[in-house]
JSON list of C-alpha atoms in Angstrom, two decimals:
[
{"chain": "R", "resi": 9, "resn": "ASP", "atom": "CA", "xyz": [0.00, 0.00, 0.00]},
{"chain": "R", "resi": 10, "resn": "GLY", "atom": "CA", "xyz": [1.24, 3.49, -0.78]},
{"chain": "R", "resi": 11, "resn": "GLY", "atom": "CA", "xyz": [1.59, 5.84, 2.11]},
{"chain": "R", "resi": 12, "resn": "ILE", "atom": "CA", "xyz": [3.70, 8.05, 4.29]},
{"chain": "R", "resi": 13, "resn": "THR", "atom": "CA", "xyz": [5.48, 6.58, 7.29]},
{"chain": "R", "resi": 14, "resn": "GLN", "atom": "CA", "xyz": [6.80, 8.43, 10.29]},
{"chain": "R", "resi": 15, "resn": "SER", "atom": "CA", "xyz": [9.05, 6.96, 12.94]},
{"chain": "R", "resi": 16, "resn": "PRO", "atom": "CA", "xyz": [9.36, 6.70, 15.82]},
{"chain": "R", "resi": 17, "resn": "LYS", "atom": "CA", "xyz": [5.81, 7.23, 17.03]},
{"chain": "R", "resi": 18, "resn": "TYR", "atom": "CA", "xyz": [7.04, 8.23, 20.49]},
{"chain": "R", "resi": 19, "resn": "LEU", "atom": "CA", "xyz": [10.44, 9.69, 21.33]},
{"chain": "R", "resi": 20, "resn": "PHE", "atom": "CA", "xyz": [11.90, 10.98, 24.56]},
{"chain": "R", "resi": 21, "resn": "ARG", "atom": "CA", "xyz": [14.83, 13.34, 24.65]},
{"chain": "R", "resi": 22, "resn": "LYS", "atom": "CA", "xyz": [16.96, 14.84, 27.33]},
{"chain": "R", "resi": 23, "resn": "GLU", "atom": "CA", "xyz": [17.58, 18.55, 27.22]},
{"chain": "R", "resi": 24, "resn": "GLY", "atom": "CA", "xyz": [20.58, 19.41, 25.06]},
{"chain": "R", "resi": 25, "resn": "GLN", "atom": "CA", "xyz": [20.23, 16.41, 22.78]},
{"chain": "R", "resi": 26, "resn": "ASN", "atom": "CA", "xyz": [19.50, 16.49, 19.06]},
{"chain": "R", "resi": 27, "resn": "VAL", "atom": "CA", "xyz": [16.94, 14.02, 17.76]},
{"chain": "R", "resi": 28, "resn": "THR", "atom": "CA", "xyz": [15.95, 13.08, 14.22]},
{"chain": "R", "resi": 29, "resn": "LEU", "atom": "CA", "xyz": [12.44, 12.16, 13.14]},
{"chain": "R", "resi": 30, "resn": "SER", "atom": "CA", "xyz": [12.07, 10.01, 10.06]},
{"chain": "R", "resi": 31, "resn": "CYS", "atom": "CA", "xyz": [9.56, 10.54, 7.26]},
{"chain": "R", "resi": 32, "resn": "GLU", "atom": "CA", "xyz": [9.37, 8.23, 4.22]},
{"chain": "R", "resi": 33, "resn": "GLN", "atom": "CA", "xyz": [6.79, 8.19, 1.42]},
{"chain": "R", "resi": 34, "resn": "ASN", "atom": "CA", "xyz": [6.25, 5.77, -1.46]},
{"chain": "R", "resi": 35, "resn": "LEU", "atom": "CA", "xyz": [3.58, 7.85, -3.17]},
{"chain": "R", "resi": 36, "resn": "ASN", "atom": "CA", "xyz": [6.00, 9.37, -5.70]},
{"chain": "R", "resi": 37, "resn": "HIS", "atom": "CA", "xyz": [5.07, 12.77, -4.30]},
{"chain": "R", "resi": 38, "resn": "ASP", "atom": "CA", "xyz": [7.27, 15.73, -5.16]},
{"chain": "R", "resi": 39, "resn": "ALA", "atom": "CA", "xyz": [6.80, 17.96, -2.14]},
{"chain": "R", "resi": 40, "resn": "MET", "atom": "CA", "xyz": [7.22, 17.08, 1.52]},
{"chain": "R", "resi": 41, "resn": "TYR", "atom": "CA", "xyz": [6.41, 19.09, 4.64]},
{"chain": "R", "resi": 42, "resn": "TRP", "atom": "CA", "xyz": [6.99, 19.09, 8.38]},
{"chain": "R", "resi": 43, "resn": "TYR", "atom": "CA", "xyz": [4.40, 20.57, 10.73]},
{"chain": "R", "resi": 44, "resn": "ARG", "atom": "CA", "xyz": [4.35, 21.02, 14.46]},
{"chain": "R", "resi": 45, "resn": "GLN", "atom": "CA", "xyz": [1.09, 20.62, 16.42]},
{"chain": "R", "resi": 46, "resn": "ASP", "atom": "CA", "xyz": [0.54, 21.74, 20.00]},
{"chain": "R", "resi": 47, "resn": "PRO", "atom": "CA", "xyz": [-2.66, 21.12, 22.03]},
{"chain": "R", "resi": 48, "resn": "GLY", "atom": "CA", "xyz": [-5.41, 23.49, 20.98]},
{"chain": "R", "resi": 49, "resn": "GLN", "atom": "CA", "xyz": [-3.37, 24.81, 18.07]},
{"chain": "R", "resi": 50, "resn": "GLY", "atom": "CA", "xyz": [-3.52, 24.48, 14.33]},
{"chain": "R", "resi": 51, "resn": "LEU", "atom": "CA", "xyz": [-0.67, 23.09, 12.29]},
{"chain": "R", "resi": 52, "resn": "ARG", "atom": "CA", "xyz": [2.43, 25.29, 12.02]},
{"chain": "R", "resi": 53, "resn": "LEU", "atom": "CA", "xyz": [4.83, 24.77, 9.15]},
{"chain": "R", "resi": 54, "resn": "ILE", "atom": "CA", "xyz": [8.46, 24.10, 10.07]},
{"chain": "R", "resi": 55, "resn": "TYR", "atom": "CA", "xyz": [10.13, 23.28, 6.74]},
{"chain": "R", "resi": 56, "resn": "TYR", "atom": "CA", "xyz": [9.11, 22.13, 3.29]},
{"chain": "R", "resi": 57, "resn": "SER", "atom": "CA", "xyz": [10.80, 20.78, 0.20]},
{"chain": "R", "resi": 58, "resn": "GLN", "atom": "CA", "xyz": [9.49, 20.74, -3.36]},
{"chain": "R", "resi": 59, "resn": "ILE", "atom": "CA", "xyz": [12.42, 19.00, -5.02]},
{"chain": "R", "resi": 60, "resn": "VAL", "atom": "CA", "xyz": [15.40, 16.90, -4.03]},
{"chain": "R", "resi": 61, "resn": "ASN", "atom": "CA", "xyz": [18.32, 18.81, -2.52]},
{"chain": "R", "resi": 62, "resn": "ASP", "atom": "CA", "xyz": [16.22, 21.92, -1.97]},
{"chain": "R", "resi": 63, "resn": "PHE", "atom": "CA", "xyz": [14.08, 23.05, 0.98]},
{"chain": "R", "resi": 64, "resn": "GLN", "atom": "CA", "xyz": [12.60, 26.24, 2.43]},
{"chain": "R", "resi": 65, "resn": "LYS", "atom": "CA", "xyz": [11.93, 27.49, 5.92]},
{"chain": "R", "resi": 66, "resn": "GLY", "atom": "CA", "xyz": [8.36, 27.61, 7.10]},
{"chain": "R", "resi": 67, "resn": "ASP", "atom": "CA", "xyz": [6.92, 29.79, 9.83]},
{"chain": "R", "resi": 68, "resn": "ILE", "atom": "CA", "xyz": [8.76, 28.25, 12.80]},
{"chain": "R", "resi": 69, "resn": "ALA", "atom": "CA", "xyz": [12.07, 26.90, 11.42]},
{"chain": "R", "resi": 70, "resn": "GLU", "atom": "CA", "xyz": [14.31, 28.08, 14.26]},
{"chain": "R", "resi": 71, "resn": "GLY", "atom": "CA", "xyz": [15.87, 25.17, 16.13]},
{"chain": "R", "resi": 72, "resn": "TYR", "atom": "CA", "xyz": [15.09, 22.65, 13.39]},
{"chain": "R", "resi": 73, "resn": "SER", "atom": "CA", "xyz": [16.99, 21.32, 10.38]},
{"chain": "R", "resi": 74, "resn": "VAL", "atom": "CA", "xyz": [16.05, 19.09, 7.44]},
{"chain": "R", "resi": 75, "resn": "SER", "atom": "CA", "xyz": [17.59, 17.36, 4.44]},
{"chain": "R", "resi": 76, "resn": "ARG", "atom": "CA", "xyz": [16.13, 16.05, 1.17]},
{"chain": "R", "resi": 77, "resn": "GLU", "atom": "CA", "xyz": [18.73, 13.74, -0.34]},
{"chain": "R", "resi": 78, "resn": "LYS", "atom": "CA", "xyz": [16.11, 11.41, -1.79]},
{"chain": "R", "resi": 79, "resn": "LYS", "atom": "CA", "xyz": [12.65, 12.09, -3.15]},
{"chain": "R", "resi": 80, "resn": "GLU", "atom": "CA", "xyz": [11.16, 9.57, -0.76]},
{"chain": "R", "resi": 81, "resn": "SER", "atom": "CA", "xyz": [12.74, 10.85, 2.45]},
{"chain": "R", "resi": 82, "resn": "PHE", "atom": "CA", "xyz": [12.57, 14.10, 4.43]},
{"chain": "R", "resi": 83, "resn": "PRO", "atom": "CA", "xyz": [14.04, 13.68, 7.93]},
{"chain": "R", "resi": 84, "resn": "LEU", "atom": "CA", "xyz": [13.63, 16.41, 10.54]},
{"chain": "R", "resi": 85, "resn": "THR", "atom": "CA", "xyz": [16.25, 17.08, 13.20]},
{"chain": "R", "resi": 86, "resn": "VAL", "atom": "CA", "xyz": [15.13, 18.84, 16.36]},
{"chain": "R", "resi": 87, "resn": "THR", "atom": "CA", "xyz": [18.25, 20.51, 17.68]},
{"chain": "R", "resi": 88, "resn": "SER", "atom": "CA", "xyz": [19.15, 21.62, 21.17]},
{"chain": "R", "resi": 89, "resn": "ALA", "atom": "CA", "xyz": [18.53, 25.19, 20.00]},
{"chain": "R", "resi": 90, "resn": "GLN", "atom": "CA", "xyz": [14.78, 24.51, 19.92]},
{"chain": "R", "resi": 91, "resn": "LYS", "atom": "CA", "xyz": [13.61, 25.95, 23.23]},
{"chain": "R", "resi": 92, "resn": "ASN", "atom": "CA", "xyz": [10.30, 24.14, 23.53]},
{"chain": "R", "resi": 93, "resn": "PRO", "atom": "CA", "xyz": [10.49, 20.96, 21.47]},
{"chain": "R", "resi": 94, "resn": "THR", "atom": "CA", "xyz": [7.81, 18.91, 23.20]},
{"chain": "R", "resi": 95, "resn": "ALA", "atom": "CA", "xyz": [5.07, 18.58, 20.59]},
{"chain": "R", "resi": 96, "resn": "PHE", "atom": "CA", "xyz": [3.38, 16.34, 18.05]},
{"chain": "R", "resi": 97, "resn": "TYR", "atom": "CA", "xyz": [5.20, 16.41, 14.70]},
{"chain": "R", "resi": 98, "resn": "LEU", "atom": "CA", "xyz": [3.44, 15.68, 11.43]},
{"chain": "R", "resi": 99, "resn": "CYS", "atom": "CA", "xyz": [5.01, 14.96, 8.08]},
{"chain": "R", "resi": 100, "resn": "ALA", "atom": "CA", "xyz": [3.03, 15.39, 4.87]},
{"chain": "R", "resi": 101, "resn": "SER", "atom": "CA", "xyz": [3.55, 15.09, 1.14]},
{"chain": "R", "resi": 102, "resn": "THR", "atom": "CA", "xyz": [1.81, 16.06, -2.07]},
{"chain": "R", "resi": 103, "resn": "LYS", "atom": "CA", "xyz": [2.10, 15.74, -5.81]},
{"chain": "R", "resi": 104, "resn": "ILE", "atom": "CA", "xyz": [2.78, 19.18, -7.25]},
{"chain": "R", "resi": 105, "resn": "SER", "atom": "CA", "xyz": [0.08, 20.08, -9.74]},
{"chain": "R", "resi": 106, "resn": "SER", "atom": "CA", "xyz": [-1.72, 23.20, -10.77]},
{"chain": "R", "resi": 107, "resn": "GLY", "atom": "CA", "xyz": [-3.93, 24.54, -8.04]},
{"chain": "R", "resi": 108, "resn": "ALA", "atom": "CA", "xyz": [-4.34, 21.44, -5.92]},
{"chain": "R", "resi": 109, "resn": "ASN", "atom": "CA", "xyz": [-2.63, 21.18, -2.57]},
{"chain": "R", "resi": 110, "resn": "VAL", "atom": "CA", "xyz": [-4.11, 18.07, -1.00]},
{"chain": "R", "resi": 111, "resn": "LEU", "atom": "CA", "xyz": [-1.58, 16.90, 1.56]},
{"chain": "R", "resi": 112, "resn": "THR", "atom": "CA", "xyz": [-1.28, 13.30, 2.67]},
{"chain": "R", "resi": 113, "resn": "PHE", "atom": "CA", "xyz": [-0.20, 13.11, 6.30]},
{"chain": "R", "resi": 114, "resn": "GLY", "atom": "CA", "xyz": [1.73, 10.54, 8.27]},
{"chain": "R", "resi": 115, "resn": "ALA", "atom": "CA", "xyz": [0.53, 9.27, 11.64]},
{"chain": "R", "resi": 116, "resn": "GLY", "atom": "CA", "xyz": [2.76, 11.66, 13.56]},
{"chain": "R", "resi": 117, "resn": "SER", "atom": "CA", "xyz": [5.65, 11.47, 16.02]},
{"chain": "R", "resi": 118, "resn": "ARG", "atom": "CA", "xyz": [5.28, 12.58, 19.63]},
{"chain": "R", "resi": 119, "resn": "LEU", "atom": "CA", "xyz": [8.46, 14.12, 21.05]},
{"chain": "R", "resi": 120, "resn": "THR", "atom": "CA", "xyz": [8.76, 14.66, 24.78]},
{"chain": "R", "resi": 121, "resn": "VAL", "atom": "CA", "xyz": [11.69, 16.44, 26.40]},
{"chain": "R", "resi": 122, "resn": "LEU", "atom": "CA", "xyz": [12.48, 15.12, 29.86]},
{"chain": "W", "resi": 1, "resn": "GLY", "atom": "CA", "xyz": [-3.53, 8.56, 22.39]},
{"chain": "W", "resi": 2, "resn": "GLU", "atom": "CA", "xyz": [-2.56, 12.10, 21.55]},
{"chain": "W", "resi": 3, "resn": "SER", "atom": "CA", "xyz": [-4.95, 14.86, 22.49]},
{"chain": "W", "resi": 4, "resn": "VAL", "atom": "CA", "xyz": [-4.96, 17.69, 20.02]},
{"chain": "W", "resi": 5, "resn": "GLY", "atom": "CA", "xyz": [-8.36, 19.01, 20.99]},
{"chain": "W", "resi": 6, "resn": "LEU", "atom": "CA", "xyz": [-7.57, 20.75, 24.26]},
{"chain": "W", "resi": 7, "resn": "HIS", "atom": "CA", "xyz": [-9.14, 24.21, 24.50]},
{"chain": "W", "resi": 8, "resn": "LEU", "atom": "CA", "xyz": [-10.70, 23.98, 21.05]},
{"chain": "W", "resi": 9, "resn": "PRO", "atom": "CA", "xyz": [-14.25, 25.06, 20.23]},
{"chain": "W", "resi": 10, "resn": "THR", "atom": "CA", "xyz": [-16.32, 21.95, 20.79]},
{"chain": "W", "resi": 11, "resn": "LEU", "atom": "CA", "xyz": [-19.50, 20.81, 19.10]},
{"chain": "W", "resi": 12, "resn": "SER", "atom": "CA", "xyz": [-21.46, 18.12, 20.91]},
{"chain": "W", "resi": 13, "resn": "VAL", "atom": "CA", "xyz": [-23.97, 16.37, 18.68]},
{"chain": "W", "resi": 14, "resn": "GLN", "atom": "CA", "xyz": [-26.39, 13.51, 19.20]},
{"chain": "W", "resi": 15, "resn": "GLU", "atom": "CA", "xyz": [-25.75, 10.44, 17.11]},
{"chain": "W", "resi": 16, "resn": "GLY", "atom": "CA", "xyz": [-27.90, 10.55, 14.00]},
{"chain": "W", "resi": 17, "resn": "ASP", "atom": "CA", "xyz": [-28.22, 14.35, 13.96]},
{"chain": "W", "resi": 18, "resn": "ASN", "atom": "CA", "xyz": [-26.52, 16.59, 11.42]},
{"chain": "W", "resi": 19, "resn": "SER", "atom": "CA", "xyz": [-23.36, 18.50, 12.33]},
{"chain": "W", "resi": 20, "resn": "ILE", "atom": "CA", "xyz": [-22.22, 21.86, 11.04]},
{"chain": "W", "resi": 21, "resn": "ILE", "atom": "CA", "xyz": [-18.65, 22.98, 11.58]},
{"chain": "W", "resi": 22, "resn": "ASN", "atom": "CA", "xyz": [-17.72, 26.52, 10.71]},
{"chain": "W", "resi": 23, "resn": "CYS", "atom": "CA", "xyz": [-14.49, 28.16, 9.65]},
{"chain": "W", "resi": 24, "resn": "ALA", "atom": "CA", "xyz": [-13.66, 31.79, 8.95]},
{"chain": "W", "resi": 25, "resn": "TYR", "atom": "CA", "xyz": [-10.70, 32.37, 6.66]},
{"chain": "W", "resi": 26, "resn": "SER", "atom": "CA", "xyz": [-8.61, 35.49, 6.35]},
{"chain": "W", "resi": 27, "resn": "ASN", "atom": "CA", "xyz": [-7.20, 35.74, 2.83]},
{"chain": "W", "resi": 28, "resn": "SER", "atom": "CA", "xyz": [-9.71, 37.07, 0.32]},
{"chain": "W", "resi": 29, "resn": "ALA", "atom": "CA", "xyz": [-7.40, 35.87, -2.48]},
{"chain": "W", "resi": 30, "resn": "SER", "atom": "CA", "xyz": [-7.55, 32.23, -1.36]},
{"chain": "W", "resi": 31, "resn": "ASP", "atom": "CA", "xyz": [-8.92, 30.08, -4.13]},
{"chain": "W", "resi": 32, "resn": "TYR", "atom": "CA", "xyz": [-8.71, 26.58, -2.71]},
{"chain": "W", "resi": 33, "resn": "PHE", "atom": "CA", "xyz": [-10.06, 25.19, 0.55]},
{"chain": "W", "resi": 34, "resn": "ILE", "atom": "CA", "xyz": [-9.81, 21.81, 2.26]},
{"chain": "W", "resi": 35, "resn": "TRP", "atom": "CA", "xyz": [-11.33, 20.13, 5.28]},
{"chain": "W", "resi": 36, "resn": "TYR", "atom": "CA", "xyz": [-9.32, 17.58, 7.26]},
{"chain": "W", "resi": 37, "resn": "LYS", "atom": "CA", "xyz": [-10.37, 15.23, 10.04]},
{"chain": "W", "resi": 38, "resn": "GLN", "atom": "CA", "xyz": [-7.95, 14.25, 12.79]},
{"chain": "W", "resi": 39, "resn": "GLU", "atom": "CA", "xyz": [-8.69, 11.45, 15.21]},
{"chain": "W", "resi": 40, "resn": "SER", "atom": "CA", "xyz": [-6.84, 11.18, 18.48]},
{"chain": "W", "resi": 41, "resn": "GLY", "atom": "CA", "xyz": [-3.27, 9.97, 18.00]},
{"chain": "W", "resi": 42, "resn": "LYS", "atom": "CA", "xyz": [-3.43, 10.04, 14.22]},
{"chain": "W", "resi": 43, "resn": "GLY", "atom": "CA", "xyz": [-2.49, 12.33, 11.38]},
{"chain": "W", "resi": 44, "resn": "PRO", "atom": "CA", "xyz": [-5.11, 14.47, 9.61]},
{"chain": "W", "resi": 45, "resn": "GLN", "atom": "CA", "xyz": [-7.13, 12.79, 6.87]},
{"chain": "W", "resi": 46, "resn": "PHE", "atom": "CA", "xyz": [-8.53, 14.56, 3.81]},
{"chain": "W", "resi": 47, "resn": "ILE", "atom": "CA", "xyz": [-12.32, 14.85, 3.80]},
{"chain": "W", "resi": 48, "resn": "ILE", "atom": "CA", "xyz": [-13.33, 17.18, 1.00]},
{"chain": "W", "resi": 49, "resn": "ASP", "atom": "CA", "xyz": [-12.09, 20.18, -0.93]},
{"chain": "W", "resi": 50, "resn": "ILE", "atom": "CA", "xyz": [-13.61, 23.05, -2.88]},
{"chain": "W", "resi": 51, "resn": "ARG", "atom": "CA", "xyz": [-12.35, 25.67, -5.29]},
{"chain": "W", "resi": 52, "resn": "SER", "atom": "CA", "xyz": [-13.40, 29.31, -5.14]},
{"chain": "W", "resi": 53, "resn": "ASN", "atom": "CA", "xyz": [-15.39, 29.06, -8.37]},
{"chain": "W", "resi": 54, "resn": "MET", "atom": "CA", "xyz": [-17.89, 26.87, -6.52]},
{"chain": "W", "resi": 55, "resn": "ASP", "atom": "CA", "xyz": [-20.09, 27.57, -3.50]},
{"chain": "W", "resi": 56, "resn": "LYS", "atom": "CA", "xyz": [-21.08, 24.00, -2.67]},
{"chain": "W", "resi": 57, "resn": "ARG", "atom": "CA", "xyz": [-19.64, 20.55, -3.06]},
{"chain": "W", "resi": 58, "resn": "GLN", "atom": "CA", "xyz": [-20.99, 17.26, -1.81]},
{"chain": "W", "resi": 59, "resn": "GLY", "atom": "CA", "xyz": [-19.28, 14.07, -0.86]},
{"chain": "W", "resi": 60, "resn": "GLN", "atom": "CA", "xyz": [-20.41, 10.96, 0.95]},
{"chain": "W", "resi": 61, "resn": "ARG", "atom": "CA", "xyz": [-22.36, 12.26, 3.97]},
{"chain": "W", "resi": 62, "resn": "VAL", "atom": "CA", "xyz": [-20.43, 15.54, 3.86]},
{"chain": "W", "resi": 63, "resn": "THR", "atom": "CA", "xyz": [-21.10, 18.87, 2.20]},
{"chain": "W", "resi": 64, "resn": "VAL", "atom": "CA", "xyz": [-18.80, 21.88, 2.07]},
{"chain": "W", "resi": 65, "resn": "LEU", "atom": "CA", "xyz": [-20.26, 25.35, 1.63]},
{"chain": "W", "resi": 66, "resn": "LEU", "atom": "CA", "xyz": [-18.20, 28.37, 0.66]},
{"chain": "W", "resi": 67, "resn": "ASN", "atom": "CA", "xyz": [-19.32, 31.97, 1.12]},
{"chain": "W", "resi": 68, "resn": "LYS", "atom": "CA", "xyz": [-16.64, 34.18, -0.37]},
{"chain": "W", "resi": 69, "resn": "THR", "atom": "CA", "xyz": [-18.50, 37.37, 0.45]},
{"chain": "W", "resi": 70, "resn": "VAL", "atom": "CA", "xyz": [-18.01, 36.87, 4.18]},
{"chain": "W", "resi": 71, "resn": "LYS", "atom": "CA", "xyz": [-14.98, 34.55, 3.89]},
{"chain": "W", "resi": 72, "resn": "HIS", "atom": "CA", "xyz": [-16.74, 31.65, 5.54]},
{"chain": "W", "resi": 73, "resn": "LEU", "atom": "CA", "xyz": [-16.44, 27.94, 5.02]},
{"chain": "W", "resi": 74, "resn": "SER", "atom": "CA", "xyz": [-18.59, 25.26, 6.59]},
{"chain": "W", "resi": 75, "resn": "LEU", "atom": "CA", "xyz": [-18.63, 21.48, 6.71]},
{"chain": "W", "resi": 76, "resn": "GLN", "atom": "CA", "xyz": [-21.91, 19.66, 7.13]},
{"chain": "W", "resi": 77, "resn": "ILE", "atom": "CA", "xyz": [-21.94, 16.04, 8.23]},
{"chain": "W", "resi": 78, "resn": "ALA", "atom": "CA", "xyz": [-25.20, 14.18, 7.73]},
{"chain": "W", "resi": 79, "resn": "ALA", "atom": "CA", "xyz": [-26.40, 11.55, 10.21]},
{"chain": "W", "resi": 80, "resn": "THR", "atom": "CA", "xyz": [-23.41, 11.94, 12.50]},
{"chain": "W", "resi": 81, "resn": "GLN", "atom": "CA", "xyz": [-21.90, 8.67, 13.74]},
{"chain": "W", "resi": 82, "resn": "PRO", "atom": "CA", "xyz": [-19.61, 7.91, 16.69]},
{"chain": "W", "resi": 83, "resn": "GLY", "atom": "CA", "xyz": [-16.73, 7.49, 14.24]},
{"chain": "W", "resi": 84, "resn": "ASP", "atom": "CA", "xyz": [-17.12, 11.15, 13.31]},
{"chain": "W", "resi": 85, "resn": "SER", "atom": "CA", "xyz": [-15.80, 12.21, 16.73]},
{"chain": "W", "resi": 86, "resn": "ALA", "atom": "CA", "xyz": [-12.57, 14.03, 15.92]},
{"chain": "W", "resi": 87, "resn": "VAL", "atom": "CA", "xyz": [-10.96, 17.42, 15.44]},
{"chain": "W", "resi": 88, "resn": "TYR", "atom": "CA", "xyz": [-11.81, 19.05, 12.12]},
{"chain": "W", "resi": 89, "resn": "PHE", "atom": "CA", "xyz": [-9.47, 21.55, 10.45]},
{"chain": "W", "resi": 90, "resn": "CYS", "atom": "CA", "xyz": [-10.12, 23.86, 7.54]},
{"chain": "W", "resi": 91, "resn": "ALA", "atom": "CA", "xyz": [-7.22, 25.01, 5.37]},
{"chain": "W", "resi": 92, "resn": "GLU", "atom": "CA", "xyz": [-6.90, 27.59, 2.61]},
{"chain": "W", "resi": 93, "resn": "SER", "atom": "CA", "xyz": [-4.38, 28.37, -0.10]},
{"chain": "W", "resi": 94, "resn": "GLU", "atom": "CA", "xyz": [-3.87, 30.95, -2.83]},
{"chain": "W", "resi": 95, "resn": "GLY", "atom": "CA", "xyz": [-2.71, 29.51, -6.13]},
{"chain": "W", "resi": 96, "resn": "ASN", "atom": "CA", "xyz": [0.04, 27.00, -5.52]},
{"chain": "W", "resi": 97, "resn": "ASN", "atom": "CA", "xyz": [1.06, 28.56, -2.24]},
{"chain": "W", "resi": 98, "resn": "ARG", "atom": "CA", "xyz": [1.23, 26.41, 0.84]},
{"chain": "W", "resi": 99, "resn": "LEU", "atom": "CA", "xyz": [-1.84, 25.65, 2.91]},
{"chain": "W", "resi": 100, "resn": "ALA", "atom": "CA", "xyz": [-2.71, 27.76, 5.96]},
{"chain": "W", "resi": 101, "resn": "PHE", "atom": "CA", "xyz": [-4.54, 25.76, 8.63]},
{"chain": "W", "resi": 102, "resn": "GLY", "atom": "CA", "xyz": [-7.15, 26.92, 11.10]},
{"chain": "W", "resi": 103, "resn": "LYS", "atom": "CA", "xyz": [-6.98, 25.97, 14.78]},
{"chain": "W", "resi": 104, "resn": "GLY", "atom": "CA", "xyz": [-9.60, 23.25, 14.53]},
{"chain": "W", "resi": 105, "resn": "ASN", "atom": "CA", "xyz": [-12.99, 22.35, 15.97]},
{"chain": "W", "resi": 106, "resn": "GLN", "atom": "CA", "xyz": [-13.61, 19.36, 18.23]},
{"chain": "W", "resi": 107, "resn": "VAL", "atom": "CA", "xyz": [-16.71, 17.28, 17.43]},
{"chain": "W", "resi": 108, "resn": "VAL", "atom": "CA", "xyz": [-18.02, 14.96, 20.13]},
{"chain": "W", "resi": 109, "resn": "VAL", "atom": "CA", "xyz": [-20.75, 12.53, 19.14]},
{"chain": "W", "resi": 110, "resn": "ILE", "atom": "CA", "xyz": [-23.07, 11.46, 21.95]},
{"chain": "W", "resi": 111, "resn": "PRO", "atom": "CA", "xyz": [-24.40, 7.91, 21.49]}
]
């Protein structure tokens, strides 16, 4: 089945540690996105990538980094510079076409800083 | 599971009744709108979309209404079922720009 897979589902981190969240899709989608979700909040865009080896900052990129070495993969690193990293992280992807922006989401990764 | 519905506007609806979820958007140039459903501990799922050249679109048990004059979007769910309990997000975009998401509305179905 085609889909988008995030791992791990739950991750615990000590303060000062970097952690990397995995996102893989086999939908042959061009663009991939990382969102952060906090309780009672909408989705806030961290980073996105429309082609391999290229990515752009979203609205809350500080303290995060990404790479897009393969079309299928868009890992997110939460660095120690992120002051409040505890959140639910969602990866999404879409096929780039004219005027349609339907995103397919993964199941999410819950990061907790101890 | 994950709770993403804390402090959200909440609609409580009796099973079998119709639900109406409302969304006000901000960009008058937005030309594409989507509704997503998010169950606890899961990622959002696409429900239905609508372009700005339409004011109504129907799917299976769902209808989206768009009023561009007052920048208002609504999602109607017919014969609400327990499985419809979730947080519902609207999102808007202008051209091929990225989606902007609303904060969400919690729907609780009472059996």
